Amino acid sequence: MGDDTIVALSSGANRAAIAVLRVSGNRARFVADTILEKPLVHRRAQRSVLRDPVTGARIDECVAVLFAGPHSATGEDVLELHVHGSPAVITAVLALLPTLANGIRLAEPGEFTRRSLFNGKLDLLQVEALGELLAAETDAQLHQAQRQLSGELGRIARRWADQLVLARSWLEAELDFSDEGDVDTGAAGRARQGILVLREEVGAILAGEGHGRRIREGFSVVIAGRPNAGKSSLLNALVKRDVAIVSDQPGTTRDIIETPVSLGGWPVVYVDSAGIQETSDLIEREGVRRALARVQDADLVISVFSHDIPELAVLTEGQFGMVRVYSKADLGGSGQPGVVQVSSLTGEGLDLLKREIIQRLGASGPAEASLVSRERQRRCLGEMLDSLDRALLAALPELAAEDLRGASAALSRLVGQTDLDTVLDRLFEGFCIGK
């Protein structure tokens, strides 16, 4: 990680009552001694005047806390400065600190968290969860990120690693000492039983990946139907703002319009699409193709029709079904069973439609937040599962042992013990500087 001491604003950049700046590295104590009037004690908040050591100019009065390494968030000495949150104060402190000594510099995105990882304060799974927590916008996303950040999957992974080592030791002991009479001949059987139990646990966690990914990215709810069925008006009514152009002219919507919302604590992405019909217009035809493609990939489809626009028979259900919506209830009811009647003009039926969507999505996966929500995690667990399956089918103990080594390698990649730099470079692109 180098010997540099890094500095960053860790709170928001907007004007606020308090701003928090963090300093991490072996010069954090030097920074505190140089700019503060009072000495600091580990983990004790201290009120002090903050001055420019060269000019003696008073910059601010702050609350400072020193966290001595390794008992800190990064495992290094960490200084927190709680200053007044005016842009002038923040700018002055950030400009001052790198000038105090060589080796003190502004942090790069995610660098504090990177140091926490390399110093054993977090594992890679927790680092990814921290990214989820910073991006959480709904209750479901927050609950899932907090569960992942607790380190539960990392603890499970360490137990799996021990189980793999034990199973391999049983197989290799039988290979090495099978010609000796005092060796337990049931070792291979115990290894197989251990693999079966491990496979079941890995499969159970992997099964929740789809649900976890949807909570992270949002459930795709596609609004589909013929031109002028009221799709764009319905989208605007659902999100309570004009995100789609509404016109009596058919074919107004030609591209995909995505609008993320929080619906009952669930992350939902409403997708408005082009009206589906046969057309000779090349641009409109492309819009129809995209609309049908999104319907195919949808978690939930809202099929929209009205008294003058018949329902499309070609729509396929989403992963979790379809909600049929009669969109112009203010002009008269549909008279059809199982149809949600809505008026985008008066708001009639909108709350009922939202409850129906929540019910469908709430029934779409386990109530408990998933431990797996990223493609990288899914891929590592999938490779581990494949290796365990091959080990169970292996004709010879030595082949099974080799497959177990493959499972161990996939597990190492999951927790970040291999291929770490490549994963981190991509991950930290989305982190703020102060993290």
Tab-separated table of C-alpha atoms in Angstrom:
chain	number	residue	atom	x	y	z
A	1	MET	CA	0.000	0.000	0.000
A	2	GLY	CA	2.987	2.357	0.333
A	3	ASP	CA	3.955	4.737	3.122
A	4	ASP	CA	1.838	7.698	2.024
A	5	THR	CA	-0.582	9.257	4.461
A	6	ILE	CA	-3.855	10.011	2.724
A	7	VAL	CA	-6.361	12.810	3.302
A	8	ALA	CA	-9.974	13.205	2.180
A	9	LEU	CA	-13.334	14.749	2.928
A	10	SER	CA	-15.504	11.846	4.112
A	11	SER	CA	-18.803	13.682	4.530
A	12	GLY	CA	-20.840	15.296	1.781
A	13	ALA	CA	-19.384	18.187	-0.169
A	14	ASN	CA	-22.494	20.352	0.194
A	15	ARG	CA	-22.773	23.109	2.769
A	16	ALA	CA	-23.584	21.586	6.192
A	17	ALA	CA	-23.215	22.178	9.925
A	18	ILE	CA	-20.339	19.707	10.244
A	19	ALA	CA	-17.871	18.201	7.776
A	20	VAL	CA	-15.650	15.211	8.531
A	21	LEU	CA	-12.130	14.938	7.120
A	22	ARG	CA	-10.083	11.778	7.539
A	23	VAL	CA	-6.339	11.258	7.601
A	24	SER	CA	-4.918	7.720	7.491
A	25	GLY	CA	-1.293	6.595	7.624
A	26	ASN	CA	1.868	6.765	9.691
A	27	ARG	CA	1.887	10.598	9.648
A	28	ALA	CA	-1.628	10.986	11.057
A	29	ARG	CA	-0.262	11.668	14.559
A	30	PHE	CA	2.207	14.168	13.096
A	31	VAL	CA	-0.682	15.983	11.395
A	32	ALA	CA	-2.591	16.155	14.681
A	33	ASP	CA	0.422	17.441	16.614
A	34	THR	CA	1.188	20.027	13.923
A	35	ILE	CA	-2.203	21.679	13.362
A	36	LEU	CA	-4.010	21.205	16.702
A	37	GLU	CA	-3.359	23.101	19.896
A	38	LYS	CA	-4.084	20.158	22.205
A	39	PRO	CA	-2.611	16.626	22.182
A	40	LEU	CA	-4.953	13.756	21.369
A	41	VAL	CA	-5.644	10.522	23.224
A	42	HIS	CA	-6.699	7.332	21.418
A	43	ARG	CA	-10.476	7.255	20.813
A	44	ARG	CA	-11.196	10.350	22.884
A	45	ALA	CA	-12.886	13.284	21.164
A	46	GLN	CA	-11.001	16.508	21.824
A	47	ARG	CA	-12.104	20.045	21.070
A	48	SER	CA	-9.259	22.110	19.680
A	49	VAL	CA	-8.356	25.102	17.536
A	50	LEU	CA	-6.990	24.167	14.115
A	51	ARG	CA	-4.215	26.464	12.883
A	52	ASP	CA	-1.852	26.856	9.946
A	53	PRO	CA	1.516	25.974	11.558
A	54	VAL	CA	3.456	28.360	9.295
A	55	THR	CA	1.391	31.524	9.588
A	56	GLY	CA	-0.321	30.733	12.880
A	57	ALA	CA	-3.636	31.692	11.282
A	58	ARG	CA	-6.679	30.198	12.934
A	59	ILE	CA	-8.617	28.147	10.364
A	60	ASP	CA	-11.378	26.694	12.528
A	61	GLU	CA	-12.360	25.272	15.879
A	62	CYS	CA	-12.974	21.550	15.518
A	63	VAL	CA	-13.515	18.263	17.303
A	64	ALA	CA	-10.659	15.828	16.604
A	65	VAL	CA	-10.412	12.080	17.288
A	66	LEU	CA	-7.327	9.881	16.921
A	67	PHE	CA	-7.766	6.156	16.298
A	68	ALA	CA	-4.424	4.432	16.823
A	69	GLY	CA	-3.639	1.557	14.494
A	70	PRO	CA	-4.337	-1.276	14.274
A	71	HIS	CA	-7.524	-0.409	16.194
A	72	SER	CA	-8.999	1.758	13.464
A	73	ALA	CA	-11.115	1.440	10.345
A	74	THR	CA	-8.085	1.149	8.063
A	75	GLY	CA	-5.747	-0.622	10.484
A	76	GLU	CA	-3.476	2.440	10.399
A	77	ASP	CA	-3.386	5.537	12.579
A	78	VAL	CA	-6.494	7.512	11.609
A	79	LEU	CA	-7.239	11.134	12.449
A	80	GLU	CA	-10.771	12.482	12.112
A	81	LEU	CA	-11.337	16.224	12.007
A	82	HIS	CA	-14.919	17.385	12.558
A	83	VAL	CA	-14.861	20.933	11.257
A	84	HIS	CA	-17.559	23.442	10.397
A	85	GLY	CA	-19.062	22.458	7.082
A	86	SER	CA	-18.580	25.630	5.088
A	87	PRO	CA	-16.878	25.276	1.696
A	88	ALA	CA	-14.229	27.805	2.778
A	89	VAL	CA	-13.197	25.782	5.843
A	90	ILE	CA	-13.149	22.490	3.953
A	91	THR	CA	-11.090	23.959	1.114
A	92	ALA	CA	-8.606	25.541	3.521
A	93	VAL	CA	-8.028	22.331	5.504
A	94	LEU	CA	-7.714	20.135	2.401
A	95	ALA	CA	-5.229	22.610	0.932
A	96	LEU	CA	-3.205	22.765	4.148
A	97	LEU	CA	-2.746	19.112	5.079
A	98	PRO	CA	-0.741	17.906	2.017
A	99	THR	CA	1.716	20.761	2.559
A	100	LEU	CA	2.679	19.711	6.093
A	101	ALA	CA	5.241	17.090	5.009
A	102	ASN	CA	6.298	14.896	2.124
A	103	GLY	CA	4.220	11.739	1.833
A	104	ILE	CA	0.927	13.385	2.766
A	105	ARG	CA	-1.457	13.556	-0.177
A	106	LEU	CA	-5.108	13.579	-1.175
A	107	ALA	CA	-6.682	10.123	-1.336
A	108	GLU	CA	-7.841	8.373	-4.475
A	109	PRO	CA	-11.396	6.953	-4.808
A	110	GLY	CA	-11.894	4.008	-2.466
A	111	GLU	CA	-8.376	4.218	-1.031
A	112	PHE	CA	-9.442	4.200	2.618
A	113	THR	CA	-11.462	1.038	2.021
A	114	ARG	CA	-8.630	-0.500	0.027
A	115	ARG	CA	-6.370	-0.051	3.064
A	116	SER	CA	-9.035	-1.591	5.290
A	117	LEU	CA	-9.050	-4.610	2.998
A	118	PHE	CA	-5.282	-5.048	2.795
A	119	ASN	CA	-4.944	-4.619	6.548
A	120	GLY	CA	-7.525	-7.293	7.276
A	121	LYS	CA	-10.293	-5.035	8.574
A	122	LEU	CA	-12.660	-6.044	5.778
A	123	ASP	CA	-12.758	-8.895	3.279
A	124	LEU	CA	-13.587	-8.404	-0.398
A	125	LEU	CA	-17.204	-9.431	0.133
A	126	GLN	CA	-17.603	-6.743	2.792
A	127	VAL	CA	-15.954	-4.171	0.544
A	128	GLU	CA	-18.493	-4.972	-2.173
A	129	ALA	CA	-21.254	-4.744	0.436
A	130	LEU	CA	-19.984	-1.326	1.488
A	131	GLY	CA	-20.386	-0.203	-2.109
A	132	GLU	CA	-23.965	-1.507	-2.012
A	133	LEU	CA	-24.604	0.348	1.246
A	134	LEU	CA	-23.325	3.640	-0.172
A	135	ALA	CA	-25.608	3.246	-3.196
A	136	ALA	CA	-28.702	1.996	-1.297
A	137	GLU	CA	-31.850	3.983	-2.043
A	138	THR	CA	-34.568	1.642	-0.707
A	139	ASP	CA	-35.225	-0.252	2.506
A	140	ALA	CA	-34.678	-3.588	0.755
A	141	GLN	CA	-31.307	-2.479	-0.629
A	142	LEU	CA	-30.271	-1.140	2.776
A	143	HIS	CA	-31.254	-4.362	4.576
A	144	GLN	CA	-29.411	-6.501	2.049
A	145	ALA	CA	-26.261	-4.368	2.131
A	146	GLN	CA	-26.189	-4.392	5.935
A	147	ARG	CA	-26.494	-8.174	6.027
A	148	GLN	CA	-23.672	-8.550	3.523
A	149	LEU	CA	-21.524	-5.977	5.332
A	150	SER	CA	-21.853	-7.979	8.559
A	151	GLY	CA	-19.346	-10.459	7.069
A	152	GLU	CA	-21.713	-13.433	7.236
A	153	LEU	CA	-20.754	-14.826	3.831
A	154	GLY	CA	-17.052	-14.390	4.595
A	155	ARG	CA	-17.460	-16.418	7.785
A	156	ILE	CA	-19.337	-19.101	5.858
A	157	ALA	CA	-16.610	-19.103	3.198
A	158	ARG	CA	-13.906	-19.663	5.817
A	159	ARG	CA	-15.843	-22.620	7.191
A	160	TRP	CA	-16.213	-23.999	3.660
A	161	ALA	CA	-12.469	-23.638	3.137
A	162	ASP	CA	-11.843	-25.755	6.244
A	163	GLN	CA	-14.329	-28.373	5.030
A	164	LEU	CA	-12.591	-28.562	1.649
A	165	VAL	CA	-9.199	-29.027	3.285
A	166	LEU	CA	-10.612	-31.806	5.481
A	167	ALA	CA	-12.244	-33.607	2.545
A	168	ARG	CA	-9.020	-33.377	0.531
A	169	SER	CA	-7.004	-34.700	3.465
A	170	TRP	CA	-9.272	-37.731	3.707
A	171	LEU	CA	-8.951	-38.456	-0.004
A	172	GLU	CA	-5.199	-37.916	-0.105
A	173	ALA	CA	-4.655	-39.993	3.041
A	174	GLU	CA	-6.428	-42.895	1.413
A	175	LEU	CA	-4.319	-42.413	-1.721
A	176	ASP	CA	-1.014	-42.222	0.137
A	177	PHE	CA	-1.572	-44.930	2.721
A	178	SER	CA	-4.158	-47.265	1.233
A	179	ASP	CA	-1.618	-50.111	1.193
A	180	GLU	CA	-1.097	-49.875	4.947
A	181	GLY	CA	-3.346	-51.973	7.125
A	182	ASP	CA	-3.959	-49.388	9.858
A	183	VAL	CA	-5.504	-46.762	7.582
A	184	ASP	CA	-9.238	-46.039	7.934
A	185	THR	CA	-10.802	-47.389	4.742
A	186	GLY	CA	-13.895	-45.215	5.257
A	187	ALA	CA	-12.015	-41.974	4.579
A	188	ALA	CA	-13.265	-41.677	0.991
A	189	GLY	CA	-16.836	-42.185	2.153
A	190	ARG	CA	-16.529	-39.435	4.749
A	191	ALA	CA	-15.010	-37.162	2.124
A	192	ARG	CA	-17.970	-37.804	-0.177
A	193	GLN	CA	-20.454	-37.095	2.602
A	194	GLY	CA	-18.675	-33.839	3.402
A	195	ILE	CA	-18.772	-32.816	-0.259
A	196	LEU	CA	-22.512	-33.530	-0.441
A	197	VAL	CA	-23.208	-31.346	2.588
A	198	LEU	CA	-20.999	-28.570	1.220
A	199	ARG	CA	-22.639	-28.742	-2.181
A	200	GLU	CA	-26.074	-28.345	-0.628
A	201	GLU	CA	-24.986	-25.255	1.323
A	202	VAL	CA	-23.340	-23.614	-1.694
A	203	GLY	CA	-26.374	-24.345	-3.868
A	204	ALA	CA	-28.752	-22.847	-1.294
A	205	ILE	CA	-26.837	-19.554	-1.137
A	206	LEU	CA	-26.381	-19.433	-4.912
A	207	ALA	CA	-30.139	-19.923	-5.375
A	208	GLY	CA	-30.726	-16.517	-3.775
A	209	GLU	CA	-28.458	-14.698	-6.253
A	210	GLY	CA	-31.288	-13.721	-8.610
A	211	HIS	CA	-33.280	-12.223	-5.778
A	212	GLY	CA	-30.210	-10.420	-4.437
A	213	ARG	CA	-29.348	-9.028	-7.856
A	214	ARG	CA	-32.890	-7.726	-8.316
A	215	ILE	CA	-32.769	-5.974	-4.955
A	216	ARG	CA	-29.439	-4.424	-5.945
A	217	GLU	CA	-30.399	-3.366	-9.484
A	218	GLY	CA	-34.170	-3.023	-9.174
A	219	PHE	CA	-37.060	-5.209	-10.310
A	220	SER	CA	-37.865	-4.629	-13.979
A	221	VAL	CA	-41.572	-3.785	-14.404
A	222	VAL	CA	-42.329	-3.353	-18.116
A	223	ILE	CA	-45.411	-1.394	-19.193
A	224	ALA	CA	-46.504	-2.796	-22.573
A	225	GLY	CA	-49.432	-2.639	-24.952
A	226	ARG	CA	-50.625	-1.225	-28.249
A	227	PRO	CA	-50.069	2.407	-29.296
A	228	ASN	CA	-52.317	4.895	-27.458
A	229	ALA	CA	-53.303	2.327	-24.833
A	230	GLY	CA	-52.239	4.780	-22.121
A	231	LYS	CA	-48.809	3.370	-21.245
A	232	SER	CA	-46.924	6.665	-20.985
A	233	SER	CA	-49.781	8.314	-19.074
A	234	LEU	CA	-49.740	5.395	-16.654
A	235	LEU	CA	-45.975	5.717	-16.142
A	236	ASN	CA	-46.290	9.434	-15.412
A	237	ALA	CA	-49.127	8.772	-12.968
A	238	LEU	CA	-47.218	6.021	-11.167
A	239	VAL	CA	-44.088	8.125	-10.626
A	240	LYS	CA	-46.009	11.421	-10.180
A	241	ARG	CA	-44.007	13.384	-12.706
A	242	ASP	CA	-43.812	13.799	-16.480
A	243	VAL	CA	-41.057	11.429	-17.564
A	244	ALA	CA	-42.707	10.315	-20.836
A	245	ILE	CA	-44.262	12.366	-23.611
A	246	VAL	CA	-48.031	11.884	-23.834
A	247	SER	CA	-49.786	12.508	-27.142
A	248	ASP	CA	-52.872	11.369	-29.058
A	249	GLN	CA	-50.602	10.675	-31.999
A	250	PRO	CA	-49.735	6.952	-32.193
A	251	GLY	CA	-46.068	5.946	-31.916
A	252	THR	CA	-44.937	8.867	-29.740
A	253	THR	CA	-42.794	6.557	-27.587
A	254	ARG	CA	-40.194	4.890	-29.775
A	255	ASP	CA	-37.414	4.098	-27.344
A	256	ILE	CA	-37.164	2.619	-23.877
A	257	ILE	CA	-37.781	4.957	-20.925
A	258	GLU	CA	-36.539	3.620	-17.569
A	259	THR	CA	-37.598	5.222	-14.292
A	260	PRO	CA	-36.267	3.829	-10.992
A	261	VAL	CA	-38.461	4.266	-7.898
A	262	SER	CA	-38.833	2.921	-4.388
A	263	LEU	CA	-42.145	1.098	-4.108
A	264	GLY	CA	-43.051	-0.103	-0.652
A	265	GLY	CA	-39.343	-0.319	0.167
A	266	TRP	CA	-38.612	-2.370	-2.956
A	267	PRO	CA	-36.387	-1.037	-5.759
A	268	VAL	CA	-38.426	-0.990	-8.955
A	269	VAL	CA	-37.499	0.154	-12.454
A	270	TYR	CA	-40.585	1.041	-14.478
A	271	VAL	CA	-39.943	0.547	-18.192
A	272	ASP	CA	-42.129	2.354	-20.710
A	273	SER	CA	-41.816	0.996	-24.235
A	274	ALA	CA	-43.018	1.637	-27.751
A	275	GLY	CA	-46.537	0.612	-28.656
A	276	ILE	CA	-46.464	-2.879	-30.123
A	277	GLN	CA	-47.973	-3.196	-33.594
A	278	GLU	CA	-47.109	-4.131	-37.152
A	279	THR	CA	-45.488	-1.142	-38.856
A	280	SER	CA	-43.507	-0.270	-41.981
A	281	ASP	CA	-41.737	2.646	-40.279
A	282	LEU	CA	-38.138	1.505	-39.701
A	283	ILE	CA	-37.623	3.552	-36.535
A	284	GLU	CA	-40.937	2.477	-35.034
A	285	ARG	CA	-40.192	-1.137	-35.969
A	286	GLU	CA	-36.930	-0.964	-34.027
A	287	GLY	CA	-38.849	0.462	-31.067
A	288	VAL	CA	-41.270	-2.461	-31.228
A	289	ARG	CA	-38.373	-4.920	-31.352
A	290	ARG	CA	-36.825	-3.354	-28.258
A	291	ALA	CA	-40.170	-3.345	-26.484
A	292	LEU	CA	-40.670	-7.064	-27.097
A	293	ALA	CA	-37.114	-7.775	-25.970
A	294	ARG	CA	-37.716	-5.969	-22.688
A	295	VAL	CA	-40.954	-7.874	-22.181
A	296	GLN	CA	-39.012	-11.122	-22.588
A	297	ASP	CA	-36.530	-10.050	-19.872
A	298	ALA	CA	-39.076	-8.467	-17.524
A	299	ASP	CA	-39.597	-9.452	-13.922
A	300	LEU	CA	-43.199	-8.278	-14.161
A	301	VAL	CA	-45.256	-7.189	-17.178
A	302	ILE	CA	-48.079	-4.642	-16.999
A	303	SER	CA	-50.366	-5.283	-19.965
A	304	VAL	CA	-52.220	-2.040	-20.730
A	305	PHE	CA	-55.423	-1.724	-22.747
A	306	SER	CA	-58.568	0.416	-22.756
A	307	HIS	CA	-62.118	0.583	-24.085
A	308	ASP	CA	-60.886	1.586	-27.544
A	309	ILE	CA	-57.513	-0.162	-27.625
A	310	PRO	CA	-57.748	-3.966	-27.320
A	311	GLU	CA	-55.302	-5.969	-25.220
A	312	LEU	CA	-52.319	-7.560	-26.917
A	313	ALA	CA	-52.515	-11.336	-27.079
A	314	VAL	CA	-48.838	-11.756	-27.971
A	315	LEU	CA	-47.405	-10.523	-24.654
A	316	THR	CA	-45.565	-13.084	-22.582
A	317	GLU	CA	-45.634	-12.973	-18.812
A	318	GLY	CA	-42.647	-11.713	-16.893
A	319	GLN	CA	-40.585	-13.835	-14.556
A	320	PHE	CA	-43.180	-13.213	-11.853
A	321	GLY	CA	-46.290	-12.882	-13.926
A	322	MET	CA	-48.419	-10.209	-15.539
A	323	VAL	CA	-50.796	-7.552	-14.248
A	324	ARG	CA	-53.618	-6.664	-16.655
A	325	VAL	CA	-54.506	-2.969	-16.471
A	326	TYR	CA	-57.533	-1.239	-17.957
A	327	SER	CA	-56.134	2.264	-18.314
A	328	LYS	CA	-59.098	4.583	-18.863
A	329	ALA	CA	-61.452	3.750	-16.013
A	330	ASP	CA	-62.788	7.328	-15.968
A	331	LEU	CA	-64.429	6.530	-19.326
A	332	GLY	CA	-66.136	3.372	-18.021
A	333	GLY	CA	-65.194	0.017	-16.520
A	334	SER	CA	-63.783	-2.969	-18.363
A	335	GLY	CA	-66.166	-5.571	-16.967
A	336	GLN	CA	-63.412	-8.210	-17.102
A	337	PRO	CA	-62.390	-10.278	-14.061
A	338	GLY	CA	-58.815	-10.110	-12.832
A	339	VAL	CA	-58.218	-6.655	-14.311
A	340	VAL	CA	-56.947	-3.633	-12.352
A	341	GLN	CA	-58.953	-0.599	-13.451
A	342	VAL	CA	-56.930	2.607	-13.446
A	343	SER	CA	-57.431	6.189	-14.497
A	344	SER	CA	-54.217	8.106	-15.051
A	345	LEU	CA	-56.325	11.248	-15.237
A	346	THR	CA	-58.136	10.973	-11.876
A	347	GLY	CA	-55.735	8.628	-10.053
A	348	GLU	CA	-58.401	5.976	-9.596
A	349	GLY	CA	-56.928	2.503	-9.044
A	350	LEU	CA	-53.288	3.615	-8.855
A	351	ASP	CA	-52.882	2.602	-5.211
A	352	LEU	CA	-54.485	-0.761	-5.961
A	353	LEU	CA	-52.080	-1.285	-8.876
A	354	LYS	CA	-49.068	-0.410	-6.703
A	355	ARG	CA	-50.205	-2.872	-4.030
A	356	GLU	CA	-50.573	-5.546	-6.685
A	357	ILE	CA	-47.042	-4.881	-7.957
A	358	ILE	CA	-45.623	-4.991	-4.418
A	359	GLN	CA	-47.441	-8.252	-3.723
A	360	ARG	CA	-46.034	-9.853	-6.871
A	361	LEU	CA	-42.499	-8.689	-6.173
A	362	GLY	CA	-42.711	-9.536	-2.483
A	363	ALA	CA	-43.634	-13.094	-3.413
A	364	SER	CA	-40.840	-13.300	-5.986
A	365	GLY	CA	-38.062	-14.388	-3.668
A	366	PRO	CA	-37.077	-15.145	-0.112
A	367	ALA	CA	-38.140	-12.535	2.428
A	368	GLU	CA	-34.615	-12.542	3.833
A	369	ALA	CA	-32.000	-10.470	2.049
A	370	SER	CA	-29.619	-12.456	-0.119
A	371	LEU	CA	-25.930	-12.852	0.689
A	372	VAL	CA	-25.062	-12.791	-3.022
A	373	SER	CA	-25.958	-9.954	-5.376
A	374	ARG	CA	-23.069	-9.480	-7.837
A	375	GLU	CA	-22.200	-11.329	-11.008
A	376	ARG	CA	-18.636	-11.874	-9.768
A	377	GLN	CA	-19.906	-13.596	-6.654
A	378	ARG	CA	-22.357	-15.711	-8.656
A	379	ARG	CA	-19.615	-16.775	-11.046
A	380	CYS	CA	-17.233	-17.820	-8.247
A	381	LEU	CA	-19.926	-19.810	-6.443
A	382	GLY	CA	-21.015	-21.386	-9.722
A	383	GLU	CA	-17.445	-22.487	-10.461
A	384	MET	CA	-17.172	-23.894	-6.941
A	385	LEU	CA	-20.415	-25.804	-7.382
A	386	ASP	CA	-19.256	-27.231	-10.724
A	387	SER	CA	-16.009	-28.419	-9.117
A	388	LEU	CA	-17.907	-30.126	-6.297
A	389	ASP	CA	-20.166	-31.858	-8.821
A	390	ARG	CA	-17.145	-33.146	-10.735
A	391	ALA	CA	-15.585	-34.365	-7.499
A	392	LEU	CA	-18.713	-36.379	-6.709
A	393	LEU	CA	-18.647	-37.966	-10.184
A	394	ALA	CA	-14.882	-38.597	-10.288
A	395	ALA	CA	-13.953	-42.217	-10.949
A	396	LEU	CA	-10.719	-42.042	-8.941
A	397	PRO	CA	-9.882	-40.420	-5.578
A	398	GLU	CA	-6.980	-38.491	-7.101
A	399	LEU	CA	-9.330	-36.906	-9.648
A	400	ALA	CA	-11.787	-35.977	-6.897
A	401	ALA	CA	-8.970	-34.409	-4.883
A	402	GLU	CA	-7.964	-32.302	-7.894
A	403	ASP	CA	-11.568	-31.119	-8.328
A	404	LEU	CA	-11.638	-30.118	-4.673
A	405	ARG	CA	-8.544	-28.015	-5.288
A	406	GLY	CA	-10.504	-26.292	-8.057
A	407	ALA	CA	-13.332	-25.641	-5.609
A	408	SER	CA	-10.840	-24.133	-3.155
A	409	ALA	CA	-9.452	-21.865	-5.892
A	410	ALA	CA	-12.960	-20.612	-6.760
A	411	LEU	CA	-13.620	-19.960	-3.065
A	412	SER	CA	-10.347	-18.015	-2.802
A	413	ARG	CA	-11.446	-15.822	-5.694
A	414	LEU	CA	-14.791	-15.240	-3.980
A	415	VAL	CA	-13.223	-13.768	-0.843
A	416	GLY	CA	-10.487	-11.927	-2.757
A	417	GLN	CA	-7.417	-14.005	-2.034
A	418	THR	CA	-6.593	-14.172	-5.755
A	419	ASP	CA	-7.180	-11.818	-8.726
A	420	LEU	CA	-7.698	-9.053	-6.161
A	421	ASP	CA	-6.214	-6.039	-7.922
A	422	THR	CA	-8.338	-6.490	-11.047
A	423	VAL	CA	-11.518	-6.749	-9.003
A	424	LEU	CA	-10.648	-3.752	-6.817
A	425	ASP	CA	-9.754	-1.438	-9.692
A	426	ARG	CA	-13.227	-1.912	-11.136
A	427	LEU	CA	-15.005	-1.866	-7.795
A	428	PHE	CA	-13.433	1.350	-6.487
A	429	GLU	CA	-14.317	3.275	-9.644
A	430	GLY	CA	-17.717	3.824	-8.023
A	431	PHE	CA	-16.464	4.792	-4.566
A	432	CYS	CA	-16.251	8.336	-3.290
A	433	ILE	CA	-12.853	9.804	-2.423
A	434	GLY	CA	-13.422	9.679	1.349
A	435	LYS	CA	-14.111	5.944	1.306
